[in-house]
Amino acid sequence: MKKKKDGSRYKNYLFNYKVWLSTITGQGIIDDQKYELLKLIKERGSLKSAVESAGISYRKAWGDLKFAEENLGYQIITKQRGGKDGGNTILTEKGEKLIEAYEALQEKFDESVEEAFREFQRKLKENS
Amino acid sequence: MKKKKDGSRYKNYLFNYKVWLSTITGQGIIDDQKYELLKLIKERGSLKSAVESAGISYRKAWGDLKFAEENLGYQIITKQRGGKDGGNTILTEKGEKLIEAYEALQEKFDESVEEAFREFQRKLKENS
DNA sequence: TTGCGTTTGGTAAAACAATGCATATCGATT
DNA sequence: AATCGATATGCATTGTTTTACCAAACGCAA
């Protein structure tokens, strides 16, 4: 337990949650990291640029996206090799829908998290 | 997309979520696995017996519990070495409170998950 | 037709996490 | 005091995940 400057106290830990899609065997398909990656692809137009901005390896991001598409059963990005800029990657309609839906999902969870956490804290302190 | 015997269709992926406590640097303190471990300790009275039942290594479970206590700032178990049975591990009051509160947390989340997932699916299919 | 920058994809290395093993400690019971 | 079974903990080994590196394919533009 630490004390902040304003005198209020807070536990030295954080409350976390995560929502994601996986295969039936548990391998991740879409999670927060991939959502961020897709957003970067959308705003930058290339996977290379996106991973550099996100600070993750191209190899992994590329493999993850491939795996995600294989398991979702549809394309979320369209990729082009060659051309004046060397190539590019953009989101498909479905890709856009996916990040929108995922975003809404996160928000929905966020709403209940605050309350759930408070209830958790309160329950912990019950007559102790 | 697969088709079930009754003709209904379902996506070939699962919806997952997880809630847990972590340090401010992201290291896990209490999650579902540790919750299960604590429940086993409660019903079996020893860490050794609990890990054998859970199928995880004693080394890790022991380290995890130590880390959890250090970061929560209080004891969740009391351990005894020696004695007629060689030793034992039981939950403290606070340990009991913790698993109760965590359980309630899970339940609270479970409630909203179903609905959130349905909404997610619906949103994905919007005019597509 | 050569160059450029990106996607594609294989593979080795590195980083990280979990397990196994060994050994010590403890304390009620015999 | 000797025993016994569980806790305590360091360290080597194994296992898994991520990164690094490389070479090739691609196609527009100069």
PDB file of C-alpha atoms (C1' of nucleotides) in Angstrom:
ATOM      1  CA  MET A   1       0.000   0.000   0.000  1.00  0.00           C
ATOM      2  CA  LYS A   2       1.383   3.359  -0.999  1.00  0.00           C
ATOM      3  CA  LYS A   3       0.322   6.863  -0.252  1.00  0.00           C
ATOM      4  CA  LYS A   4      -0.134   9.440  -2.953  1.00  0.00           C
ATOM      5  CA  LYS A   5       0.623  13.113  -2.554  1.00  0.00           C
ATOM      6  CA  ASP A   6      -3.024  13.928  -1.962  1.00  0.00           C
ATOM      7  CA  GLY A   7      -3.095  11.460   0.918  1.00  0.00           C
ATOM      8  CA  SER A   8      -5.289   8.887  -0.781  1.00  0.00           C
ATOM      9  CA  ARG A   9      -4.133   5.325  -0.617  1.00  0.00           C
ATOM     10  CA  TYR A  10      -3.928   2.799  -3.355  1.00  0.00           C
ATOM     11  CA  LYS A  11      -2.834  -0.778  -3.721  1.00  0.00           C
ATOM     12  CA  ASN A  12       0.374  -1.423  -5.496  1.00  0.00           C
ATOM     13  CA  TYR A  13      -1.228  -3.510  -8.189  1.00  0.00           C
ATOM     14  CA  LEU A  14      -3.307  -3.105 -11.285  1.00  0.00           C
ATOM     15  CA  PHE A  15      -6.508  -4.633 -12.437  1.00  0.00           C
ATOM     16  CA  ASN A  16      -6.274  -6.063 -15.925  1.00  0.00           C
ATOM     17  CA  TYR A  17      -8.520  -7.691 -18.417  1.00  0.00           C
ATOM     18  CA  LYS A  18      -8.179  -8.941 -21.922  1.00  0.00           C
ATOM     19  CA  VAL A  19     -10.599 -10.110 -24.565  1.00  0.00           C
ATOM     20  CA  TRP A  20      -9.539 -11.999 -27.636  1.00  0.00           C
ATOM     21  CA  LEU A  21     -10.546 -14.473 -30.284  1.00  0.00           C
ATOM     22  CA  SER A  22      -8.791 -17.806 -30.558  1.00  0.00           C
ATOM     23  CA  THR A  23      -9.022 -21.048 -32.444  1.00  0.00           C
ATOM     24  CA  ILE A  24     -10.739 -23.913 -30.682  1.00  0.00           C
ATOM     25  CA  THR A  25      -7.263 -25.147 -29.801  1.00  0.00           C
ATOM     26  CA  GLY A  26      -6.465 -21.894 -28.063  1.00  0.00           C
ATOM     27  CA  GLN A  27      -4.165 -20.200 -30.547  1.00  0.00           C
ATOM     28  CA  GLY A  28      -4.749 -16.461 -30.631  1.00  0.00           C
ATOM     29  CA  ILE A  29      -6.410 -14.867 -33.629  1.00  0.00           C
ATOM     30  CA  ILE A  30      -7.299 -11.326 -32.678  1.00  0.00           C
ATOM     31  CA  ASP A  31      -6.264  -9.575 -29.507  1.00  0.00           C
ATOM     32  CA  ASP A  32      -5.366  -6.100 -28.438  1.00  0.00           C
ATOM     33  CA  GLN A  33      -1.962  -6.172 -30.059  1.00  0.00           C
ATOM     34  CA  LYS A  34      -3.306  -7.289 -33.400  1.00  0.00           C
ATOM     35  CA  TYR A  35      -6.010  -4.682 -33.166  1.00  0.00           C
ATOM     36  CA  GLU A  36      -3.349  -2.001 -32.714  1.00  0.00           C
ATOM     37  CA  LEU A  37      -1.418  -3.416 -35.623  1.00  0.00           C
ATOM     38  CA  LEU A  38      -4.456  -3.299 -37.886  1.00  0.00           C
ATOM     39  CA  LYS A  39      -5.101   0.289 -36.906  1.00  0.00           C
ATOM     40  CA  LEU A  40      -1.527   1.196 -37.797  1.00  0.00           C
ATOM     41  CA  ILE A  41      -1.819  -0.590 -41.128  1.00  0.00           C
ATOM     42  CA  LYS A  42      -4.975   1.352 -41.820  1.00  0.00           C
ATOM     43  CA  GLU A  43      -3.357   4.686 -41.139  1.00  0.00           C
ATOM     44  CA  ARG A  44       0.001   3.930 -42.737  1.00  0.00           C
ATOM     45  CA  GLY A  45      -0.815   1.728 -45.689  1.00  0.00           C
ATOM     46  CA  SER A  46       1.960  -0.786 -45.213  1.00  0.00           C
ATOM     47  CA  LEU A  47       2.816  -3.605 -42.888  1.00  0.00           C
ATOM     48  CA  LYS A  48       6.472  -2.668 -42.816  1.00  0.00           C
ATOM     49  CA  SER A  49       5.707   0.824 -41.690  1.00  0.00           C
ATOM     50  CA  ALA A  50       3.184  -0.441 -39.162  1.00  0.00           C
ATOM     51  CA  VAL A  51       5.524  -2.858 -37.432  1.00  0.00           C
ATOM     52  CA  GLU A  52       8.283  -0.273 -37.314  1.00  0.00           C
ATOM     53  CA  SER A  53       5.924   2.106 -35.632  1.00  0.00           C
ATOM     54  CA  ALA A  54       4.700  -0.566 -33.243  1.00  0.00           C
ATOM     55  CA  GLY A  55       8.183  -1.804 -32.483  1.00  0.00           C
ATOM     56  CA  ILE A  56       7.493  -5.458 -33.212  1.00  0.00           C
ATOM     57  CA  SER A  57       9.123  -7.789 -35.668  1.00  0.00           C
ATOM     58  CA  TYR A  58       7.879  -7.924 -39.229  1.00  0.00           C
ATOM     59  CA  ARG A  59       8.225 -11.680 -39.329  1.00  0.00           C
ATOM     60  CA  LYS A  60       5.921 -12.237 -36.403  1.00  0.00           C
ATOM     61  CA  ALA A  61       3.322  -9.673 -37.401  1.00  0.00           C
ATOM     62  CA  TRP A  62       3.180 -11.077 -40.898  1.00  0.00           C
ATOM     63  CA  GLY A  63       2.820 -14.632 -39.622  1.00  0.00           C
ATOM     64  CA  ASP A  64       0.160 -13.603 -37.126  1.00  0.00           C
ATOM     65  CA  LEU A  65      -1.938 -11.898 -39.762  1.00  0.00           C
ATOM     66  CA  LYS A  66      -1.622 -14.878 -42.060  1.00  0.00           C
ATOM     67  CA  PHE A  67      -2.720 -17.164 -39.264  1.00  0.00           C
ATOM     68  CA  ALA A  68      -5.614 -14.880 -38.363  1.00  0.00           C
ATOM     69  CA  GLU A  69      -6.933 -14.815 -41.905  1.00  0.00           C
ATOM     70  CA  GLU A  70      -6.619 -18.560 -42.283  1.00  0.00           C
ATOM     71  CA  ASN A  71      -8.636 -19.122 -39.158  1.00  0.00           C
ATOM     72  CA  LEU A  72     -11.208 -16.407 -39.577  1.00  0.00           C
ATOM     73  CA  GLY A  73     -11.870 -17.777 -43.023  1.00  0.00           C
ATOM     74  CA  TYR A  74     -11.714 -14.430 -44.784  1.00  0.00           C
ATOM     75  CA  GLN A  75      -9.231 -11.717 -45.640  1.00  0.00           C
ATOM     76  CA  ILE A  76      -8.787  -8.753 -43.366  1.00  0.00           C
ATOM     77  CA  ILE A  77      -6.028  -7.140 -45.432  1.00  0.00           C
ATOM     78  CA  THR A  78      -5.060  -6.973 -49.070  1.00  0.00           C
ATOM     79  CA  LYS A  79      -1.390  -6.946 -49.851  1.00  0.00           C
ATOM     80  CA  GLN A  80       0.437  -5.880 -52.952  1.00  0.00           C
ATOM     81  CA  ARG A  81       4.007  -6.574 -53.931  1.00  0.00           C
ATOM     82  CA  GLY A  82       6.042  -4.442 -56.293  1.00  0.00           C
ATOM     83  CA  GLY A  83       4.923  -1.162 -57.752  1.00  0.00           C
ATOM     84  CA  LYS A  84       6.333   2.277 -57.390  1.00  0.00           C
ATOM     85  CA  ASP A  85       6.447   2.135 -53.609  1.00  0.00           C
ATOM     86  CA  GLY A  86       7.505  -1.462 -53.494  1.00  0.00           C
ATOM     87  CA  GLY A  87       4.156  -2.620 -52.278  1.00  0.00           C
ATOM     88  CA  ASN A  88       1.463  -1.902 -49.720  1.00  0.00           C
ATOM     89  CA  THR A  89      -1.048  -3.382 -47.335  1.00  0.00           C
ATOM     90  CA  ILE A  90      -4.517  -2.046 -46.679  1.00  0.00           C
ATOM     91  CA  LEU A  91      -7.538  -3.250 -44.772  1.00  0.00           C
ATOM     92  CA  THR A  92     -10.442  -4.950 -46.487  1.00  0.00           C
ATOM     93  CA  GLU A  93     -14.048  -4.029 -45.759  1.00  0.00           C
ATOM     94  CA  LYS A  94     -14.176  -6.945 -43.381  1.00  0.00           C
ATOM     95  CA  GLY A  95     -10.940  -5.886 -41.804  1.00  0.00           C
ATOM     96  CA  GLU A  96     -12.403  -2.476 -41.072  1.00  0.00           C
ATOM     97  CA  LYS A  97     -15.516  -4.078 -39.658  1.00  0.00           C
ATOM     98  CA  LEU A  98     -13.403  -6.284 -37.492  1.00  0.00           C
ATOM     99  CA  ILE A  99     -11.494  -3.488 -35.819  1.00  0.00           C
ATOM    100  CA  GLU A 100     -14.688  -1.509 -35.355  1.00  0.00           C
ATOM    101  CA  ALA A 101     -16.395  -4.448 -33.708  1.00  0.00           C
ATOM    102  CA  TYR A 102     -13.374  -5.188 -31.579  1.00  0.00           C
ATOM    103  CA  GLU A 103     -13.171  -1.587 -30.502  1.00  0.00           C
ATOM    104  CA  ALA A 104     -16.814  -1.611 -29.451  1.00  0.00           C
ATOM    105  CA  LEU A 105     -16.172  -4.790 -27.551  1.00  0.00           C
ATOM    106  CA  GLN A 106     -13.329  -3.209 -25.636  1.00  0.00           C
ATOM    107  CA  GLU A 107     -15.450  -0.229 -24.793  1.00  0.00           C
ATOM    108  CA  LYS A 108     -18.257  -2.394 -23.569  1.00  0.00           C
ATOM    109  CA  PHE A 109     -15.865  -4.201 -21.289  1.00  0.00           C
ATOM    110  CA  ASP A 110     -14.274  -0.998 -20.096  1.00  0.00           C
ATOM    111  CA  GLU A 111     -17.627   0.136 -18.842  1.00  0.00           C
ATOM    112  CA  SER A 112     -18.100  -2.803 -16.530  1.00  0.00           C
ATOM    113  CA  VAL A 113     -14.491  -3.069 -15.461  1.00  0.00           C
ATOM    114  CA  GLU A 114     -14.472   0.006 -13.283  1.00  0.00           C
ATOM    115  CA  GLU A 115     -17.500  -1.144 -11.390  1.00  0.00           C
ATOM    116  CA  ALA A 116     -16.373  -4.739 -11.147  1.00  0.00           C
ATOM    117  CA  PHE A 117     -13.065  -3.637  -9.748  1.00  0.00           C
ATOM    118  CA  ARG A 118     -14.651  -1.424  -7.137  1.00  0.00           C
ATOM    119  CA  GLU A 119     -16.872  -4.279  -6.092  1.00  0.00           C
ATOM    120  CA  PHE A 120     -13.840  -6.532  -5.914  1.00  0.00           C
ATOM    121  CA  GLN A 121     -12.003  -4.096  -3.663  1.00  0.00           C
ATOM    122  CA  ARG A 122     -15.026  -3.624  -1.469  1.00  0.00           C
ATOM    123  CA  LYS A 123     -15.482  -7.359  -1.105  1.00  0.00           C
ATOM    124  CA  LEU A 124     -11.853  -7.792  -0.153  1.00  0.00           C
ATOM    125  CA  LYS A 125     -12.219  -5.359   2.685  1.00  0.00           C
ATOM    126  CA  GLU A 126     -15.462  -6.750   4.097  1.00  0.00           C
ATOM    127  CA  ASN A 127     -15.150  -6.865   7.877  1.00  0.00           C
ATOM    128  CA  SER A 128     -11.398  -7.259   7.926  1.00  0.00           C
TER     129      SER A 128
ATOM    130  CA  MET B   1     -17.601 -21.364 -41.077  1.00  0.00           C
ATOM    131  CA  LYS B   2     -18.905 -24.790 -40.242  1.00  0.00           C
ATOM    132  CA  LYS B   3     -22.354 -26.210 -40.216  1.00  0.00           C
ATOM    133  CA  LYS B   4     -23.717 -28.137 -37.280  1.00  0.00           C
ATOM    134  CA  LYS B   5     -26.097 -31.063 -37.563  1.00  0.00           C
ATOM    135  CA  ASP B   6     -29.069 -28.892 -36.772  1.00  0.00           C
ATOM    136  CA  GLY B   7     -28.153 -26.636 -39.679  1.00  0.00           C
ATOM    137  CA  SER B   8     -27.043 -23.667 -37.584  1.00  0.00           C
ATOM    138  CA  ARG B   9     -23.779 -22.088 -38.516  1.00  0.00           C
ATOM    139  CA  TYR B  10     -20.952 -21.093 -36.291  1.00  0.00           C
ATOM    140  CA  LYS B  11     -17.580 -19.495 -36.678  1.00  0.00           C
ATOM    141  CA  ASN B  12     -14.583 -21.667 -36.176  1.00  0.00           C
ATOM    142  CA  TYR B  13     -13.192 -19.575 -33.361  1.00  0.00           C
ATOM    143  CA  LEU B  14     -13.742 -18.939 -29.699  1.00  0.00           C
ATOM    144  CA  PHE B  15     -14.307 -15.841 -27.708  1.00  0.00           C
ATOM    145  CA  ASN B  16     -12.026 -15.535 -24.702  1.00  0.00           C
ATOM    146  CA  TYR B  17     -11.547 -13.216 -21.809  1.00  0.00           C
ATOM    147  CA  LYS B  18      -9.371 -13.058 -18.774  1.00  0.00           C
ATOM    148  CA  VAL B  19      -9.214 -10.863 -15.708  1.00  0.00           C
ATOM    149  CA  TRP B  20      -6.237 -10.668 -13.407  1.00  0.00           C
ATOM    150  CA  LEU B  21      -4.238  -8.540 -11.039  1.00  0.00           C
ATOM    151  CA  SER B  22      -0.719  -7.519 -11.908  1.00  0.00           C
ATOM    152  CA  THR B  23       2.063  -5.313 -10.626  1.00  0.00           C
ATOM    153  CA  ILE B  24       2.377  -1.917 -12.205  1.00  0.00           C
ATOM    154  CA  THR B  25       5.120  -3.429 -14.358  1.00  0.00           C
ATOM    155  CA  GLY B  26       2.754  -6.057 -15.668  1.00  0.00           C
ATOM    156  CA  GLN B  27       3.862  -9.141 -13.803  1.00  0.00           C
ATOM    157  CA  GLY B  28       0.915 -11.321 -12.885  1.00  0.00           C
ATOM    158  CA  ILE B  29      -0.224 -11.580  -9.294  1.00  0.00           C
ATOM    159  CA  ILE B  30      -3.588 -13.321  -9.301  1.00  0.00           C
ATOM    160  CA  ASP B  31      -5.221 -14.907 -12.293  1.00  0.00           C
ATOM    161  CA  ASP B  32      -7.432 -17.847 -12.990  1.00  0.00           C
ATOM    162  CA  GLN B  33      -4.685 -20.386 -12.553  1.00  0.00           C
ATOM    163  CA  LYS B  34      -3.614 -19.036  -9.199  1.00  0.00           C
ATOM    164  CA  TYR B  35      -7.219 -18.887  -8.130  1.00  0.00           C
ATOM    165  CA  GLU B  36      -7.569 -22.587  -8.933  1.00  0.00           C
ATOM    166  CA  LEU B  37      -4.371 -23.304  -7.063  1.00  0.00           C
ATOM    167  CA  LEU B  38      -5.615 -21.492  -3.973  1.00  0.00           C
ATOM    168  CA  LYS B  39      -8.865 -23.396  -4.086  1.00  0.00           C
ATOM    169  CA  LEU B  40      -6.949 -26.667  -4.208  1.00  0.00           C
ATOM    170  CA  ILE B  41      -4.756 -25.603  -1.308  1.00  0.00           C
ATOM    171  CA  LYS B  42      -7.875 -24.769   0.646  1.00  0.00           C
ATOM    172  CA  GLU B  43      -9.436 -28.145   0.073  1.00  0.00           C
ATOM    173  CA  ARG B  44      -6.259 -30.205   0.386  1.00  0.00           C
ATOM    174  CA  GLY B  45      -4.230 -28.434   3.022  1.00  0.00           C
ATOM    175  CA  SER B  46      -0.888 -28.611   1.280  1.00  0.00           C
ATOM    176  CA  LEU B  47       0.867 -27.005  -1.639  1.00  0.00           C
ATOM    177  CA  LYS B  48       2.459 -30.255  -2.700  1.00  0.00           C
ATOM    178  CA  SER B  49      -0.861 -32.008  -2.913  1.00  0.00           C
ATOM    179  CA  ALA B  50      -2.403 -29.035  -4.688  1.00  0.00           C
ATOM    180  CA  VAL B  51       0.182 -28.835  -7.454  1.00  0.00           C
ATOM    181  CA  GLU B  52       0.052 -32.568  -8.009  1.00  0.00           C
ATOM    182  CA  SER B  53      -3.679 -32.342  -8.438  1.00  0.00           C
ATOM    183  CA  ALA B  54      -3.384 -29.341 -10.724  1.00  0.00           C
ATOM    184  CA  GLY B  55      -0.573 -30.859 -12.748  1.00  0.00           C
ATOM    185  CA  ILE B  56       1.792 -27.920 -12.427  1.00  0.00           C
ATOM    186  CA  SER B  57       5.292 -27.786 -11.012  1.00  0.00           C
ATOM    187  CA  TYR B  58       5.826 -27.177  -7.344  1.00  0.00           C
ATOM    188  CA  ARG B  59       8.738 -24.917  -8.139  1.00  0.00           C
ATOM    189  CA  LYS B  60       6.657 -22.515 -10.154  1.00  0.00           C
ATOM    190  CA  ALA B  61       3.588 -22.548  -7.926  1.00  0.00           C
ATOM    191  CA  TRP B  62       5.701 -21.852  -4.892  1.00  0.00           C
ATOM    192  CA  GLY B  63       7.484 -18.973  -6.614  1.00  0.00           C
ATOM    193  CA  ASP B  64       4.231 -17.538  -7.896  1.00  0.00           C
ATOM    194  CA  LEU B  65       2.636 -17.532  -4.452  1.00  0.00           C
ATOM    195  CA  LYS B  66       5.705 -15.915  -2.945  1.00  0.00           C
ATOM    196  CA  PHE B  67       5.640 -13.240  -5.613  1.00  0.00           C
ATOM    197  CA  ALA B  68       1.919 -12.690  -5.138  1.00  0.00           C
ATOM    198  CA  GLU B  69       2.245 -12.195  -1.403  1.00  0.00           C
ATOM    199  CA  GLU B  70       5.182  -9.851  -1.784  1.00  0.00           C
ATOM    200  CA  ASN B  71       3.242  -7.681  -4.162  1.00  0.00           C
ATOM    201  CA  LEU B  72      -0.130  -7.785  -2.493  1.00  0.00           C
ATOM    202  CA  GLY B  73       1.586  -6.741   0.693  1.00  0.00           C
ATOM    203  CA  TYR B  74      -0.040  -9.380   2.870  1.00  0.00           C
ATOM    204  CA  GLN B  75      -0.094 -13.120   3.336  1.00  0.00           C
ATOM    205  CA  ILE B  76      -2.668 -15.223   1.587  1.00  0.00           C
ATOM    206  CA  ILE B  77      -1.366 -18.534   2.910  1.00  0.00           C
ATOM    207  CA  THR B  78       0.347 -19.749   6.060  1.00  0.00           C
ATOM    208  CA  LYS B  79       2.885 -22.461   5.646  1.00  0.00           C
ATOM    209  CA  GLN B  80       4.286 -24.853   8.191  1.00  0.00           C
ATOM    210  CA  ARG B  81       7.353 -27.014   7.900  1.00  0.00           C
ATOM    211  CA  GLY B  82       7.936 -30.203   9.883  1.00  0.00           C
ATOM    212  CA  GLY B  83       5.414 -31.820  12.140  1.00  0.00           C
ATOM    213  CA  LYS B  84       3.766 -35.183  11.887  1.00  0.00           C
ATOM    214  CA  ASP B  85       2.689 -34.736   8.285  1.00  0.00           C
ATOM    215  CA  GLY B  86       5.880 -32.975   7.258  1.00  0.00           C
ATOM    216  CA  GLY B  87       4.143 -29.672   6.916  1.00  0.00           C
ATOM    217  CA  ASN B  88       1.082 -28.002   5.487  1.00  0.00           C
ATOM    218  CA  THR B  89      -0.247 -24.910   3.785  1.00  0.00           C
ATOM    219  CA  ILE B  90      -3.567 -23.293   4.490  1.00  0.00           C
ATOM    220  CA  LEU B  91      -5.276 -20.088   3.441  1.00  0.00           C
ATOM    221  CA  THR B  92      -5.320 -17.048   5.667  1.00  0.00           C
ATOM    222  CA  GLU B  93      -8.503 -15.052   6.276  1.00  0.00           C
ATOM    223  CA  LYS B  94      -7.345 -12.668   3.608  1.00  0.00           C
ATOM    224  CA  GLY B  95      -6.571 -15.523   1.286  1.00  0.00           C
ATOM    225  CA  GLU B  96     -10.110 -16.774   1.649  1.00  0.00           C
ATOM    226  CA  LYS B  97     -11.459 -13.304   1.036  1.00  0.00           C
ATOM    227  CA  LEU B  98      -9.306 -13.031  -2.032  1.00  0.00           C
ATOM    228  CA  ILE B  99     -10.609 -16.130  -3.726  1.00  0.00           C
ATOM    229  CA  GLU B 100     -14.162 -15.203  -2.830  1.00  0.00           C
ATOM    230  CA  ALA B 101     -13.763 -11.766  -4.317  1.00  0.00           C
ATOM    231  CA  TYR B 102     -12.048 -13.142  -7.389  1.00  0.00           C
ATOM    232  CA  GLU B 103     -14.797 -15.673  -7.879  1.00  0.00           C
ATOM    233  CA  ALA B 104     -17.437 -12.953  -7.723  1.00  0.00           C
ATOM    234  CA  LEU B 105     -15.430 -10.976 -10.222  1.00  0.00           C
ATOM    235  CA  GLN B 106     -15.357 -13.836 -12.681  1.00  0.00           C
ATOM    236  CA  GLU B 107     -19.083 -14.333 -12.325  1.00  0.00           C
ATOM    237  CA  LYS B 108     -19.772 -10.698 -12.899  1.00  0.00           C
ATOM    238  CA  PHE B 109     -17.747 -10.804 -16.062  1.00  0.00           C
ATOM    239  CA  ASP B 110     -19.303 -13.996 -17.269  1.00  0.00           C
ATOM    240  CA  GLU B 111     -22.672 -12.313 -17.195  1.00  0.00           C
ATOM    241  CA  SER B 112     -21.727  -9.616 -19.631  1.00  0.00           C
ATOM    242  CA  VAL B 113     -19.564 -11.755 -21.872  1.00  0.00           C
ATOM    243  CA  GLU B 114     -22.332 -13.600 -23.610  1.00  0.00           C
ATOM    244  CA  GLU B 115     -24.082 -10.413 -24.532  1.00  0.00           C
ATOM    245  CA  ALA B 116     -20.894  -8.641 -25.547  1.00  0.00           C
ATOM    246  CA  PHE B 117     -20.003 -11.484 -27.839  1.00  0.00           C
ATOM    247  CA  ARG B 118     -23.399 -11.515 -29.492  1.00  0.00           C
ATOM    248  CA  GLU B 119     -23.122  -7.813 -30.077  1.00  0.00           C
ATOM    249  CA  PHE B 120     -19.665  -8.315 -31.532  1.00  0.00           C
ATOM    250  CA  GLN B 121     -20.930 -10.930 -33.959  1.00  0.00           C
ATOM    251  CA  ARG B 122     -23.861  -8.792 -34.952  1.00  0.00           C
ATOM    252  CA  LYS B 123     -21.643  -5.809 -35.570  1.00  0.00           C
ATOM    253  CA  LEU B 124     -19.323  -7.886 -37.746  1.00  0.00           C
ATOM    254  CA  LYS B 125     -22.184  -8.862 -39.977  1.00  0.00           C
ATOM    255  CA  GLU B 126     -23.684  -5.417 -40.357  1.00  0.00           C
ATOM    256  CA  ASN B 127     -24.570  -4.908 -44.038  1.00  0.00           C
ATOM    257  CA  SER B 128     -21.922  -7.255 -45.387  1.00  0.00           C
TER     258      SER B 128
ATOM    259  C1'  DT C   1      16.385  -3.840 -67.849  1.00  0.00           C
ATOM    260  C1'  DT C   2      17.901  -2.284 -63.758  1.00  0.00           C
ATOM    261  C1'  DG C   3      16.760  -0.481 -59.335  1.00  0.00           C
ATOM    262  C1'  DC C   4      13.841   0.136 -55.386  1.00  0.00           C
ATOM    263  C1'  DG C   5      11.150  -0.890 -51.497  1.00  0.00           C
ATOM    264  C1'  DT C   6       7.820  -4.063 -50.032  1.00  0.00           C
ATOM    265  C1'  DT C   7       5.845  -8.566 -49.372  1.00  0.00           C
ATOM    266  C1'  DT C   8       6.928 -13.642 -48.709  1.00  0.00           C
ATOM    267  C1'  DG C   9       8.748 -17.241 -46.208  1.00  0.00           C
ATOM    268  C1'  DG C  10      12.531 -20.419 -44.520  1.00  0.00           C
ATOM    269  C1'  DT C  11      15.760 -21.088 -40.788  1.00  0.00           C
ATOM    270  C1'  DA C  12      19.089 -20.169 -37.101  1.00  0.00           C
ATOM    271  C1'  DA C  13      19.805 -17.609 -32.997  1.00  0.00           C
ATOM    272  C1'  DA C  14      18.342 -15.454 -28.973  1.00  0.00           C
ATOM    273  C1'  DA C  15      15.294 -14.455 -25.324  1.00  0.00           C
ATOM    274  C1'  DC C  16      12.168 -15.981 -22.107  1.00  0.00           C
ATOM    275  C1'  DA C  17       9.511 -19.298 -19.285  1.00  0.00           C
ATOM    276  C1'  DA C  18       8.726 -23.708 -17.154  1.00  0.00           C
ATOM    277  C1'  DT C  19      10.458 -27.982 -15.380  1.00  0.00           C
ATOM    278  C1'  DG C  20      13.418 -31.170 -13.095  1.00  0.00           C
ATOM    279  C1'  DC C  21      16.637 -32.138  -9.869  1.00  0.00           C
ATOM    280  C1'  DA C  22      19.308 -31.785  -5.812  1.00  0.00           C
ATOM    281  C1'  DT C  23      19.789 -30.519  -1.276  1.00  0.00           C
ATOM    282  C1'  DA C  24      18.701 -28.207   2.965  1.00  0.00           C
ATOM    283  C1'  DT C  25      15.400 -27.086   6.670  1.00  0.00           C
ATOM    284  C1'  DC C  26      11.894 -27.893   9.787  1.00  0.00           C
ATOM    285  C1'  DG C  27       9.369 -30.091  13.767  1.00  0.00           C
ATOM    286  C1'  DA C  28       6.008 -33.593  15.600  1.00  0.00           C
ATOM    287  C1'  DT C  29       6.323 -38.392  16.404  1.00  0.00           C
ATOM    288  C1'  DT C  30       8.667 -42.759  17.461  1.00  0.00           C
TER     289       DT C  30
ATOM    290  C1'  DA D   1      18.347 -38.751  18.290  1.00  0.00           C
ATOM    291  C1'  DA D   2      16.485 -40.700  14.083  1.00  0.00           C
ATOM    292  C1'  DT D   3      12.706 -40.693  10.828  1.00  0.00           C
ATOM    293  C1'  DC D   4       9.454 -38.804   7.705  1.00  0.00           C
ATOM    294  C1'  DG D   5       7.119 -35.918   4.584  1.00  0.00           C
ATOM    295  C1'  DA D   6       6.340 -31.171   3.303  1.00  0.00           C
ATOM    296  C1'  DT D   7       8.258 -26.648   2.662  1.00  0.00           C
ATOM    297  C1'  DA D   8      12.385 -23.712   0.764  1.00  0.00           C
ATOM    298  C1'  DT D   9      15.409 -22.511  -2.850  1.00  0.00           C
ATOM    299  C1'  DG D  10      19.377 -22.585  -6.130  1.00  0.00           C
ATOM    300  C1'  DC D  11      20.632 -24.026 -10.566  1.00  0.00           C
ATOM    301  C1'  DA D  12      20.900 -26.797 -14.862  1.00  0.00           C
ATOM    302  C1'  DT D  13      18.047 -28.402 -18.386  1.00  0.00           C
ATOM    303  C1'  DT D  14      14.397 -28.307 -21.400  1.00  0.00           C
ATOM    304  C1'  DG D  15      10.705 -26.136 -23.972  1.00  0.00           C
ATOM    305  C1'  DT D  16       8.428 -22.379 -26.148  1.00  0.00           C
ATOM    306  C1'  DT D  17       8.112 -17.914 -28.254  1.00  0.00           C
ATOM    307  C1'  DT D  18      10.178 -14.077 -30.541  1.00  0.00           C
ATOM    308  C1'  DT D  19      13.632 -11.995 -33.128  1.00  0.00           C
ATOM    309  C1'  DA D  20      17.292 -11.714 -36.635  1.00  0.00           C
ATOM    310  C1'  DC D  21      18.924 -12.642 -40.885  1.00  0.00           C
ATOM    311  C1'  DC D  22      18.591 -13.939 -45.405  1.00  0.00           C
ATOM    312  C1'  DA D  23      17.183 -14.625 -50.151  1.00  0.00           C
ATOM    313  C1'  DA D  24      13.629 -14.482 -53.434  1.00  0.00           C
ATOM    314  C1'  DA D  25       9.419 -12.648 -55.854  1.00  0.00           C
ATOM    315  C1'  DC D  26       7.097  -8.784 -57.391  1.00  0.00           C
ATOM    316  C1'  DG D  27       5.944  -4.863 -60.449  1.00  0.00           C
ATOM    317  C1'  DC D  28       6.195   0.052 -61.379  1.00  0.00           C
ATOM    318  C1'  DA D  29       9.304   3.701 -62.931  1.00  0.00           C
ATOM    319  C1'  DA D  30      13.413   5.690 -64.612  1.00  0.00           C
TER     320       DA D  30
END
